[in-house]
Amino acid sequence: MTTRTVGEPIARREDPRLLTGQGRFLDDIGSAALAAAFVRSPHAHARIVDIDVTDALAVDGLVAIYTHDDLPGRVGETLPVLIPHEALTHGRTACPLAKNEVNHVGEAIVMVVATDRYLAEDACERIRVDYELLPPVVGIEAARDGDLLVHDDVPGNVSAHLVQETGDARAAIDTAPRVLDLDLEIERSASTPLEGRGVHARWDGDDHSLRVYTSTQASTSVRAALAAKLELPLDRVEVIAPDVGGGFGVKIVHPWPEEVLVAWAAIMLGQEVKWTEDRREHFVSAAHERGQLQHVRVGYDDDGHLLGLDVTIWHDNGAYTPYGIIVPIITTTQLLGPYKPGAYRAEFHSLYTNTVAVTPYRGAGRPQGCFAMERTMDAIAADLGLDRAVVRERNFIGPDEMPYDHGLTFQDGRPLIYDSGDYPATLAKVKKLIGWDEFEAIRDEARAAGRRVGIGLGCYVEGTGVGPYEGGFVKVETDGTVVVATGLTTQGQGHQTVFAQVVADELGVALDDVVVTTGDTRRFGYAVGTFASRAAVMSGNAVALAARKVRQKALRIAGEALEADPRDLEIVDGVVQVKGVPGATIPLRTAAVLSNPLRYAFDAESQRATQFAAPADPDRPPVADDDEPGLEGTDYYSPPRSTFANGMHAAIVETDPETAEISILRYCVVHDCGTLINPRIVQGQIHGGVAQGVGGALYEKLVYDDAGQLLNASFMDFLMPYASEIPVIETDHLQTPSPLNPLGIKGAGEAGVIPVSAVLASAIEDAESSQGIRISRMPISPSELYHLRAEATNEEGDS
């Protein structure tokens, strides 16, 4: 039997190339291309009165200057709202270059093209833009007040308002034995991948074709968007994602203004054009996420069972809504986690501010929802004097209740129905891993030594594998190489390893014989993209289905050659053989040769497929009516609805009694993503997610002043954790396969980040229990914890 690889912790095949400097990223492409740079608004809100380019014309090496007035037809129109929704009644997007008004610092106004980036930047500095300043709207409170407007035609700054409800939550709460109200806040942050955005475009005037390289999470979607914007036939546009140095959601947006403009400039100038984003540009002109205010009202009984839950969220969507309202939809639906809430009502208002647009960032609304739900669970436990784990378990959906229908609509427009999971088993695992039941002794020992330690817990359910579809192509070459292609893109997830494992097992070939390509529209033209923990679920199943087609064809061809029934054949180590009959074999590569009837022989192997090589049935065509040449197959996987992974994290922290410094002593994760293709890669995804979660909980936040200026738009000022701040992450897994797809897979890409703020808030609050501190806002810094202590002391003195 061929050694199976699915489920094995195989090392990533990509790493030797990437770690030895052989990666090919966007800025490695087009060294001879013209360079683009942009004049961006220094103001958060202003009308453009005049643009004077006179002084820039004297710059040697200048090639072109473009303002909005130069953009023809659809090129100059507003960018699309990618995901329309009936609740998004006032969706607004920017033009590629600002037309009359700018709505955040960093909005592009002028594009300059020169022979190199230095000269393009020099020309930008010489362009004078006159502004009429307008009052900015900064922060959710200011947007909610509605005294000032971001867009004159959007009343109250409300882009969208949506309510989803099951049962009568308010009535259930009003009649509940116990009621709590919580006001919570998650502050704004950003993805900040190691590689920013970038695009390189080349126009072939002879055949009127455009090739674009872009650092994206959705190459096929960029292709469709550019074809529409530039009014080109789709088959005249190629889009390729080279190696991409991280995405985390920000690169799922498409088309970015720069993608449209660079491609259009390449057509206009008949030369290659490239733009690579610098770090400040990324901070002020890409996208942010996370910022929300939340009000939770919950009713429950004396045992902690939820009876009714009413949540209102005010979501900061920045100046524009290019990705619709997916983030707050996810927050209000994924907030429920593994619990039965009783009656549930969720309402959100998505609000405009004069800040950078908000689009999904790893977790995409789930960390905010998890924070709201888990803080609520902790508050109920505190009110009742119960163990926090006990309150959670009393409200779990049971494994025998799967599939569980919440009666809501998820971000994919499909019902919010959990497909599988065993939440009590996950809780038992994480409690054992962290030593939950033994922690009181540890706390007592620490207190005796004058130390403050605390333990926290957080649970989550993550919708993964959202549709509508992904496809896969598998082909066996005549040398035995198996070529695999899928249209979604890769930003470090290990797709070249994982998809090769799936195909190798399906075909019975060696892993080293499989070559995987992603994100290249020349290889696979129809796809959706890499986001929402969907790659393994969607493309994993698609390449498996395609490989099964290839396997069936290979067995049929081999059966004809061996004069055997295909049902009696198997493929072992790349060789088709009759089960139990030694020597009755044919290599898979030979089946590939025979799959393509030839007139001409190019080598000794191909002679076997020519017309005189073997007797043929004169009444049958060489290629049957229902067949086609080549040992290859294409298939698509389209799910009925999302799969739902789940997990639980627990942490032990220490807070310094004097300085309020917060240290994470232990961090444990138990995760259930169904069938594990590669445990090592899943573990890496969890580790990376937890690292980002720690950043979001303790360090990373974007700070705007009242004028809409981003005060920490650099890595000197935007605080991120180093490896020294990330604890050793202890992991365990539970596997409850999904019944919704052939491989039983659920996603894992965002799991690590989702509950971290909730877990650490719980642990810090527990460490500070003697102070009576309640943590309602994240991230939290030592100085903020210090001030919370002072406030608690003052309140105690006043009482």
PDB file of N, CA and C in Angstrom, residues 301-306 339 374 377-378 380-382 384-397 423-424 427-428 430-431 436-437 457 459 648:
ATOM      1  N   ASP A 301     -31.118  32.283  34.896  1.00  0.00           N
ATOM      2  CA  ASP A 301     -31.711  31.791  36.140  1.00  0.00           C
ATOM      3  C   ASP A 301     -30.646  31.633  37.221  1.00  0.00           C
ATOM      4  N   ASP A 302     -31.033  31.125  38.374  1.00  0.00           N
ATOM      5  CA  ASP A 302     -30.117  31.045  39.514  1.00  0.00           C
ATOM      6  C   ASP A 302     -29.031  29.991  39.333  1.00  0.00           C
ATOM      7  N   ASP A 303     -29.179  29.137  38.333  1.00  0.00           N
ATOM      8  CA  ASP A 303     -28.144  28.149  38.029  1.00  0.00           C
ATOM      9  C   ASP A 303     -27.231  28.595  36.883  1.00  0.00           C
ATOM     10  N   GLY A 304     -27.487  29.783  36.342  1.00  0.00           N
ATOM     11  CA  GLY A 304     -26.643  30.304  35.277  1.00  0.00           C
ATOM     12  C   GLY A 304     -27.092  29.949  33.876  1.00  0.00           C
ATOM     13  N   HIS A 305     -28.276  29.352  33.725  1.00  0.00           N
ATOM     14  CA  HIS A 305     -28.767  29.034  32.385  1.00  0.00           C
ATOM     15  C   HIS A 305     -29.263  30.306  31.694  1.00  0.00           C
ATOM     16  N   LEU A 306     -28.819  30.519  30.469  1.00  0.00           N
ATOM     17  CA  LEU A 306     -29.259  31.682  29.709  1.00  0.00           C
ATOM     18  C   LEU A 306     -30.734  31.556  29.358  1.00  0.00           C
ATOM     19  N   TYR A 339     -22.929  28.068  22.657  1.00  0.00           N
ATOM     20  CA  TYR A 339     -23.998  28.146  23.652  1.00  0.00           C
ATOM     21  C   TYR A 339     -25.396  28.197  23.035  1.00  0.00           C
ATOM     22  N   GLU A 374     -17.984  35.889  26.056  1.00  0.00           N
ATOM     23  CA  GLU A 374     -17.198  35.336  27.151  1.00  0.00           C
ATOM     24  C   GLU A 374     -17.135  36.268  28.353  1.00  0.00           C
ATOM     25  N   MET A 377     -20.347  35.539  30.095  1.00  0.00           N
ATOM     26  CA  MET A 377     -20.290  34.309  30.873  1.00  0.00           C
ATOM     27  C   MET A 377     -19.531  34.508  32.179  1.00  0.00           C
ATOM     28  N   ASP A 378     -18.425  35.239  32.107  1.00  0.00           N
ATOM     29  CA  ASP A 378     -17.668  35.504  33.337  1.00  0.00           C
ATOM     30  C   ASP A 378     -18.478  36.347  34.319  1.00  0.00           C
ATOM     31  N   ILE A 380     -21.754  36.443  34.621  1.00  0.00           N
ATOM     32  CA  ILE A 380     -22.786  35.591  35.223  1.00  0.00           C
ATOM     33  C   ILE A 380     -22.175  34.726  36.325  1.00  0.00           C
ATOM     34  N   ALA A 381     -21.006  34.145  36.047  1.00  0.00           N
ATOM     35  CA  ALA A 381     -20.350  33.309  37.049  1.00  0.00           C
ATOM     36  C   ALA A 381     -20.019  34.109  38.296  1.00  0.00           C
ATOM     37  N   ALA A 382     -19.527  35.344  38.109  1.00  0.00           N
ATOM     38  CA  ALA A 382     -19.187  36.189  39.256  1.00  0.00           C
ATOM     39  C   ALA A 382     -20.432  36.537  40.068  1.00  0.00           C
ATOM     40  N   LEU A 384     -23.158  34.824  40.388  1.00  0.00           N
ATOM     41  CA  LEU A 384     -23.712  33.655  41.069  1.00  0.00           C
ATOM     42  C   LEU A 384     -22.705  32.965  41.983  1.00  0.00           C
ATOM     43  N   GLY A 385     -21.438  33.404  41.933  1.00  0.00           N
ATOM     44  CA  GLY A 385     -20.416  32.739  42.718  1.00  0.00           C
ATOM     45  C   GLY A 385     -20.116  31.334  42.241  1.00  0.00           C
ATOM     46  N   LEU A 386     -20.254  31.112  40.927  1.00  0.00           N
ATOM     47  CA  LEU A 386     -20.033  29.796  40.347  1.00  0.00           C
ATOM     48  C   LEU A 386     -18.702  29.740  39.595  1.00  0.00           C
ATOM     49  N   ASP A 387     -18.186  28.538  39.435  1.00  0.00           N
ATOM     50  CA  ASP A 387     -17.008  28.306  38.597  1.00  0.00           C
ATOM     51  C   ASP A 387     -17.332  28.746  37.169  1.00  0.00           C
ATOM     52  N   ARG A 388     -16.401  29.480  36.564  1.00  0.00           N
ATOM     53  CA  ARG A 388     -16.652  29.987  35.210  1.00  0.00           C
ATOM     54  C   ARG A 388     -16.823  28.857  34.203  1.00  0.00           C
ATOM     55  N   ALA A 389     -16.109  27.768  34.377  1.00  0.00           N
ATOM     56  CA  ALA A 389     -16.252  26.631  33.462  1.00  0.00           C
ATOM     57  C   ALA A 389     -17.614  25.960  33.623  1.00  0.00           C
ATOM     58  N   VAL A 390     -18.125  25.931  34.825  1.00  0.00           N
ATOM     59  CA  VAL A 390     -19.429  25.314  35.077  1.00  0.00           C
ATOM     60  C   VAL A 390     -20.535  26.086  34.371  1.00  0.00           C
ATOM     61  N   VAL A 391     -20.506  27.411  34.453  1.00  0.00           N
ATOM     62  CA  VAL A 391     -21.534  28.225  33.790  1.00  0.00           C
ATOM     63  C   VAL A 391     -21.497  27.979  32.291  1.00  0.00           C
ATOM     64  N   ARG A 392     -20.315  27.887  31.743  1.00  0.00           N
ATOM     65  CA  ARG A 392     -20.216  27.642  30.304  1.00  0.00           C
ATOM     66  C   ARG A 392     -20.813  26.285  29.943  1.00  0.00           C
ATOM     67  N   GLU A 393     -20.419  25.260  30.695  1.00  0.00           N
ATOM     68  CA  GLU A 393     -20.869  23.914  30.355  1.00  0.00           C
ATOM     69  C   GLU A 393     -22.381  23.778  30.480  1.00  0.00           C
ATOM     70  N   ARG A 394     -22.973  24.472  31.425  1.00  0.00           N
ATOM     71  CA  ARG A 394     -24.430  24.380  31.583  1.00  0.00           C
ATOM     72  C   ARG A 394     -25.184  24.957  30.391  1.00  0.00           C
ATOM     73  N   ASN A 395     -24.517  25.755  29.593  1.00  0.00           N
ATOM     74  CA  ASN A 395     -25.175  26.386  28.449  1.00  0.00           C
ATOM     75  C   ASN A 395     -24.734  25.823  27.103  1.00  0.00           C
ATOM     76  N   PHE A 396     -23.891  24.787  27.112  1.00  0.00           N
ATOM     77  CA  PHE A 396     -23.396  24.211  25.865  1.00  0.00           C
ATOM     78  C   PHE A 396     -24.520  23.553  25.059  1.00  0.00           C
ATOM     79  N   ILE A 397     -24.374  23.628  23.750  1.00  0.00           N
ATOM     80  CA  ILE A 397     -25.127  22.769  22.844  1.00  0.00           C
ATOM     81  C   ILE A 397     -24.535  21.369  22.962  1.00  0.00           C
ATOM     82  N   TYR A 423     -18.663  19.972  22.393  1.00  0.00           N
ATOM     83  CA  TYR A 423     -18.150  21.047  23.228  1.00  0.00           C
ATOM     84  C   TYR A 423     -17.796  20.599  24.649  1.00  0.00           C
ATOM     85  N   PRO A 424     -18.581  19.736  25.287  1.00  0.00           N
ATOM     86  CA  PRO A 424     -18.157  19.259  26.609  1.00  0.00           C
ATOM     87  C   PRO A 424     -16.812  18.530  26.563  1.00  0.00           C
ATOM     88  N   LEU A 427     -14.053  21.130  26.307  1.00  0.00           N
ATOM     89  CA  LEU A 427     -13.839  21.776  27.602  1.00  0.00           C
ATOM     90  C   LEU A 427     -13.048  20.864  28.538  1.00  0.00           C
ATOM     91  N   ALA A 428     -13.397  19.599  28.571  1.00  0.00           N
ATOM     92  CA  ALA A 428     -12.685  18.658  29.447  1.00  0.00           C
ATOM     93  C   ALA A 428     -11.203  18.601  29.083  1.00  0.00           C
ATOM     94  N   VAL A 430      -9.356  21.008  27.556  1.00  0.00           N
ATOM     95  CA  VAL A 430      -8.612  22.225  27.867  1.00  0.00           C
ATOM     96  C   VAL A 430      -8.461  22.401  29.371  1.00  0.00           C
ATOM     97  N   LYS A 431      -9.443  21.975  30.148  1.00  0.00           N
ATOM     98  CA  LYS A 431      -9.316  22.045  31.611  1.00  0.00           C
ATOM     99  C   LYS A 431      -8.170  21.147  32.093  1.00  0.00           C
ATOM    100  N   TRP A 436      -7.032  23.309  35.294  1.00  0.00           N
ATOM    101  CA  TRP A 436      -8.065  24.212  35.811  1.00  0.00           C
ATOM    102  C   TRP A 436      -8.449  23.865  37.252  1.00  0.00           C
ATOM    103  N   ASP A 437      -8.702  22.603  37.494  1.00  0.00           N
ATOM    104  CA  ASP A 437      -9.197  22.202  38.810  1.00  0.00           C
ATOM    105  C   ASP A 437      -8.114  22.272  39.892  1.00  0.00           C
ATOM    106  N   LEU A 457     -10.502  31.598  30.693  1.00  0.00           N
ATOM    107  CA  LEU A 457     -11.031  30.602  29.766  1.00  0.00           C
ATOM    108  C   LEU A 457     -11.857  31.315  28.701  1.00  0.00           C
ATOM    109  N   CYS A 459     -14.250  30.309  24.972  1.00  0.00           N
ATOM    110  CA  CYS A 459     -14.784  29.318  24.032  1.00  0.00           C
ATOM    111  C   CYS A 459     -15.256  30.019  22.765  1.00  0.00           C
ATOM    112  N   MET A 648     -11.365  25.925  22.398  1.00  0.00           N
ATOM    113  CA  MET A 648     -11.341  26.595  23.697  1.00  0.00           C
ATOM    114  C   MET A 648      -9.906  26.864  24.078  1.00  0.00           C
TER     115      MET A 648
END
